[in-house]
PDB file of C-alpha atoms in Angstrom:
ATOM      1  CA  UNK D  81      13.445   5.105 -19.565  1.00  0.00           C
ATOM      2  CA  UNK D  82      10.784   3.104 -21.331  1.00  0.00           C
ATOM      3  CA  UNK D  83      10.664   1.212 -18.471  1.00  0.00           C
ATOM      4  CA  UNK D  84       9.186   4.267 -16.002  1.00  0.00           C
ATOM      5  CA  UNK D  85       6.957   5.262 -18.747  1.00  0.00           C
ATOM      6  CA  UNK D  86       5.576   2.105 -18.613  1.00  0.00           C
ATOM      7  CA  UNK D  87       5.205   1.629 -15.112  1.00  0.00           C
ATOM      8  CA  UNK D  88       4.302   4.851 -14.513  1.00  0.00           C
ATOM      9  CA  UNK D  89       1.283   4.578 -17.053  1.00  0.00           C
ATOM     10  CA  UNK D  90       0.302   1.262 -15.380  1.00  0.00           C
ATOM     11  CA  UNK D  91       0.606   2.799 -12.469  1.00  0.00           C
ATOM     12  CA  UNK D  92      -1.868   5.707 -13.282  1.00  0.00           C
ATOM     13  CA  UNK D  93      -4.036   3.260 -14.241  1.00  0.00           C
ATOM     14  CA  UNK D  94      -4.607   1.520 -11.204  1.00  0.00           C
ATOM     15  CA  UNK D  95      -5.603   4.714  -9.392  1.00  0.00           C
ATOM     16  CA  UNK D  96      -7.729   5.164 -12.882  1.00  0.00           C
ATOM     17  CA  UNK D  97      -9.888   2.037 -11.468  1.00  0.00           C
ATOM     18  CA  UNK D  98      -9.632   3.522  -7.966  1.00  0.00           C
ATOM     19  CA  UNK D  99     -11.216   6.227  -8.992  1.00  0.00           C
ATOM     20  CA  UNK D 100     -13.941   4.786 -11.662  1.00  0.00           C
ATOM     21  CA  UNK D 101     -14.786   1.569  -9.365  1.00  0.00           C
ATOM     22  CA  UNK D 102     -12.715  -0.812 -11.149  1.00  0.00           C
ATOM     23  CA  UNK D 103     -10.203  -1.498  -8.783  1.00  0.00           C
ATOM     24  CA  UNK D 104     -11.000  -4.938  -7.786  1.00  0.00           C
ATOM     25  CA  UNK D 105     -10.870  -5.717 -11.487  1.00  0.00           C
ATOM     26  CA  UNK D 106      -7.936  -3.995 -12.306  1.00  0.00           C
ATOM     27  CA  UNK D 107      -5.351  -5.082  -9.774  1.00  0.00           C
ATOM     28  CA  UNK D 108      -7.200  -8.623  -9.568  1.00  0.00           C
ATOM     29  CA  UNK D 109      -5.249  -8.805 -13.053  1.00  0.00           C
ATOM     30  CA  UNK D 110      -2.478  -6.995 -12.311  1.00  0.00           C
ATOM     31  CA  UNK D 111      -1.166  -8.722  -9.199  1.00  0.00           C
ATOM     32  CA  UNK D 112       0.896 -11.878  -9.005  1.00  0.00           C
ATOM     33  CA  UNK D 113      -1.037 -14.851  -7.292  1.00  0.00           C
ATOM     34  CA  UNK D 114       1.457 -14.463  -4.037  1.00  0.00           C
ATOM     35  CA  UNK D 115       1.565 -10.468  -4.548  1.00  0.00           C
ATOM     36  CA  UNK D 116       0.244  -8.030  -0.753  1.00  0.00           C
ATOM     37  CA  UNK D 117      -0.496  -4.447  -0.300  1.00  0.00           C
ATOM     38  CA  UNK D 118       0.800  -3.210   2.972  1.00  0.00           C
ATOM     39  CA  UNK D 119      -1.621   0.097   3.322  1.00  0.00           C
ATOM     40  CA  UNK D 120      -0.365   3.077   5.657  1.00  0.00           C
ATOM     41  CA  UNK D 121      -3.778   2.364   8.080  1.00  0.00           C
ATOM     42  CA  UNK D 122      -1.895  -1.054   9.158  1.00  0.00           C
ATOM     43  CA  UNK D 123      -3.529  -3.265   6.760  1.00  0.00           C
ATOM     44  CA  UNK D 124      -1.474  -6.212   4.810  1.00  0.00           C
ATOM     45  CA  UNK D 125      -3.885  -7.728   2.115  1.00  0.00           C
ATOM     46  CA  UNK D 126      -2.894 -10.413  -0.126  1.00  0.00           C
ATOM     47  CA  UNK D 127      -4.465 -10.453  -3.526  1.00  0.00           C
ATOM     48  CA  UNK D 128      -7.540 -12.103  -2.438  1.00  0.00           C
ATOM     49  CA  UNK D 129      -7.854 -10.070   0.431  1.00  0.00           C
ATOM     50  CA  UNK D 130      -7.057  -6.821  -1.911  1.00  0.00           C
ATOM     51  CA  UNK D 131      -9.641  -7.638  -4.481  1.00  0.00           C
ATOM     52  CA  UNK D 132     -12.385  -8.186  -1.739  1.00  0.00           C
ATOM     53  CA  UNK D 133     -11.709  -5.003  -0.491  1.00  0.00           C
ATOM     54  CA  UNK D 134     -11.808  -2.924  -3.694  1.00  0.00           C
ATOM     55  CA  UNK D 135     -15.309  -4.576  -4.645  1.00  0.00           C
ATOM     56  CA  UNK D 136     -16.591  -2.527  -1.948  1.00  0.00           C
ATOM     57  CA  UNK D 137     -14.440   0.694  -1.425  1.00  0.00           C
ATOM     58  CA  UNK D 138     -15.784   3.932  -2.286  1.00  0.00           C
ATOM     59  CA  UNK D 139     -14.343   5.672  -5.345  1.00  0.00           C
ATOM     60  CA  UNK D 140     -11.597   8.038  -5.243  1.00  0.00           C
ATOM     61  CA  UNK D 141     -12.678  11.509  -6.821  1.00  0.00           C
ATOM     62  CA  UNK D 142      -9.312  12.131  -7.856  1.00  0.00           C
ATOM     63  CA  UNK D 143      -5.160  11.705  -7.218  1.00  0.00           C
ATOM     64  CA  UNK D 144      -2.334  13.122  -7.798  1.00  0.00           C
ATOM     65  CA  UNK D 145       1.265  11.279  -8.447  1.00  0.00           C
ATOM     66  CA  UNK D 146       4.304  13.985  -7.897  1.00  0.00           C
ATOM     67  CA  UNK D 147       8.340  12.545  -7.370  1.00  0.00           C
ATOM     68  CA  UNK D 148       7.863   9.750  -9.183  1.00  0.00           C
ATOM     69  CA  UNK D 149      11.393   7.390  -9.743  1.00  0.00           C
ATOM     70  CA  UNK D 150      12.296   3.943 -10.640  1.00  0.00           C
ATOM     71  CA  UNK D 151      14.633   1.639  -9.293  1.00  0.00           C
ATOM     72  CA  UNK D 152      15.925  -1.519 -10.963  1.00  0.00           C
ATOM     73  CA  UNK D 153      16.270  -4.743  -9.101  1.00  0.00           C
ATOM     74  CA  UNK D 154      17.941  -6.438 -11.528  1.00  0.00           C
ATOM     75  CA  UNK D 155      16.584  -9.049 -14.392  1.00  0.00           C
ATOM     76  CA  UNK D 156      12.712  -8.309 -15.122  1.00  0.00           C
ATOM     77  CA  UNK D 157      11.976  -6.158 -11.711  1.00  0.00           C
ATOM     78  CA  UNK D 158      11.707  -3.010 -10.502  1.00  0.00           C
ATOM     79  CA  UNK D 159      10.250  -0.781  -8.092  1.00  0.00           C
ATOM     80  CA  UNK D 160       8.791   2.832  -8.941  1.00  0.00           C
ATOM     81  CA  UNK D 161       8.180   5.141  -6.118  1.00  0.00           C
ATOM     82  CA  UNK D 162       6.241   8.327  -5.905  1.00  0.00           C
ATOM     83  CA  UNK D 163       4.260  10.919  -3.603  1.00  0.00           C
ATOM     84  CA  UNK D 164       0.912  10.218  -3.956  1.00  0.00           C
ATOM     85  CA  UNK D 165      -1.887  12.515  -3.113  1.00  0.00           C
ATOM     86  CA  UNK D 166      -6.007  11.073  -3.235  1.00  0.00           C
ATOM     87  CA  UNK D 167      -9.408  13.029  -2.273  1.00  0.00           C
ATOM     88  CA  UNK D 168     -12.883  12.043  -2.066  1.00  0.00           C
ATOM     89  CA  UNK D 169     -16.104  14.094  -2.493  1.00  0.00           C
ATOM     90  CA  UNK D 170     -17.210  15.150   0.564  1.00  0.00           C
ATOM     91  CA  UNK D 171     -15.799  15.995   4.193  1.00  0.00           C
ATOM     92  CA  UNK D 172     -13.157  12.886   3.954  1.00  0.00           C
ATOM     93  CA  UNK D 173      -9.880  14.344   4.576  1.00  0.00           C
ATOM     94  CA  UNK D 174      -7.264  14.241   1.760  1.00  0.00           C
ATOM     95  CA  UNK D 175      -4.821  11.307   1.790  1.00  0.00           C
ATOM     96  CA  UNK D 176      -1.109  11.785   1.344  1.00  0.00           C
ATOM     97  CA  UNK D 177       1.286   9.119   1.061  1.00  0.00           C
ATOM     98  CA  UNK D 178       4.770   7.855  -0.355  1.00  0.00           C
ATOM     99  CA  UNK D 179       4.091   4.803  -2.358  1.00  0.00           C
ATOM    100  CA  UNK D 180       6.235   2.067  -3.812  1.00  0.00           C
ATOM    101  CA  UNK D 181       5.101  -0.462  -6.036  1.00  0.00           C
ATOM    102  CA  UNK D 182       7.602  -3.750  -7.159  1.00  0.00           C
ATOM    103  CA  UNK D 183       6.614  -5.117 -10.461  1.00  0.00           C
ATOM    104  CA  UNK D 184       7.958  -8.356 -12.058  1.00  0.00           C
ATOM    105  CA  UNK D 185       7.853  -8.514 -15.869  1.00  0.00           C
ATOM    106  CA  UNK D 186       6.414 -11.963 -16.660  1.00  0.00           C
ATOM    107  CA  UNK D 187       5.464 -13.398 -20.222  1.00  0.00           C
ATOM    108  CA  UNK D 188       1.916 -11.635 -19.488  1.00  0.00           C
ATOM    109  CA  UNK D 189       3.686  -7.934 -19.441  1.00  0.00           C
ATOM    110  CA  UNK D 190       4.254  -6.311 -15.981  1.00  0.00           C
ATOM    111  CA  UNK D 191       3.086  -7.735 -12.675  1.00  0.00           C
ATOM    112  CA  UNK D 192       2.373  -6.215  -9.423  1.00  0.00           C
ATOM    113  CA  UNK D 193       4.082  -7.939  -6.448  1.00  0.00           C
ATOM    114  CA  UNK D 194       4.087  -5.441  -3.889  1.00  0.00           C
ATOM    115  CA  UNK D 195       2.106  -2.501  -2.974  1.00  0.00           C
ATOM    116  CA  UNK D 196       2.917  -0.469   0.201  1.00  0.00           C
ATOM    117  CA  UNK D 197       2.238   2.923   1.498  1.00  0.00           C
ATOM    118  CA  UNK D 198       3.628   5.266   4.062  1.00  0.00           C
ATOM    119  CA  UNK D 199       1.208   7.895   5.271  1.00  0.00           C
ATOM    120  CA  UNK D 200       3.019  11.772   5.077  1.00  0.00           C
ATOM    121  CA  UNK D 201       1.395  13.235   9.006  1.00  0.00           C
ATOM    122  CA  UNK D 202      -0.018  16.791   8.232  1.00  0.00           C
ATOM    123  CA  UNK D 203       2.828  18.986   9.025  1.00  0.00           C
ATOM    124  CA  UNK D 204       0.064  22.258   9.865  1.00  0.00           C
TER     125      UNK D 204
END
């Protein structure tokens, strides 16, 4: 269980930067030298790629993580899944998304390997 808690704080945190315009910082740190995001708009950034992209994204105004779970893969790894939900002032339309991120525990604390997202279609 400590495991989730952690993850899931370090987790929060990320979308913490997302939010306050850290992100490039944040998961330029976070990531493992070889670690991709695979983003639900048909992206697949690897970590240089990622933190590029983040120096220049507008901030999210808020997020939501609902469903969250964790799933061991054995020795230091692990993957924690969620629902996520993210808005941004203005007309922007909400974005809604399952999300899985793999983490490898190194000597350095957690490490993110893997980021990918699978948009949720509007169901109205």
């Amino acid at each position: 269980m400590a495991d989730f808690d952690e993850l899931l704080k370090l987790e929060r945190s990320g979308w913490d930067s997302l939010c306050d315009g850290t992100g490039a910082e944040f998961y330029g740190s976070i990531m493992t030298d070889d670690g991709r995001m695979i983003l639900a708009h048909g992206f697949a950034l690897d970590r240089s790629q990622v933190i590029a992209s983040l120096a220049d994204a507008p901030p999210w105004a808020g997020y939501e993580i609902t469903d969250a779970y964790l799933i061991r893969l054995g020795g230091h790894n692990a993957v924690l899944g969620y629902t996520g939900r993210a808005w941004r002032d203005g007309s922007e339309p909400e974005f809604n998304a399952l999300m899985s991120s793999a983490y490898v525990r190194t000597d350095d604390g957690w490490r993110l390997a893997l980021y990918q997202q699978t948009a949720i279609p509007d169901r109205a």
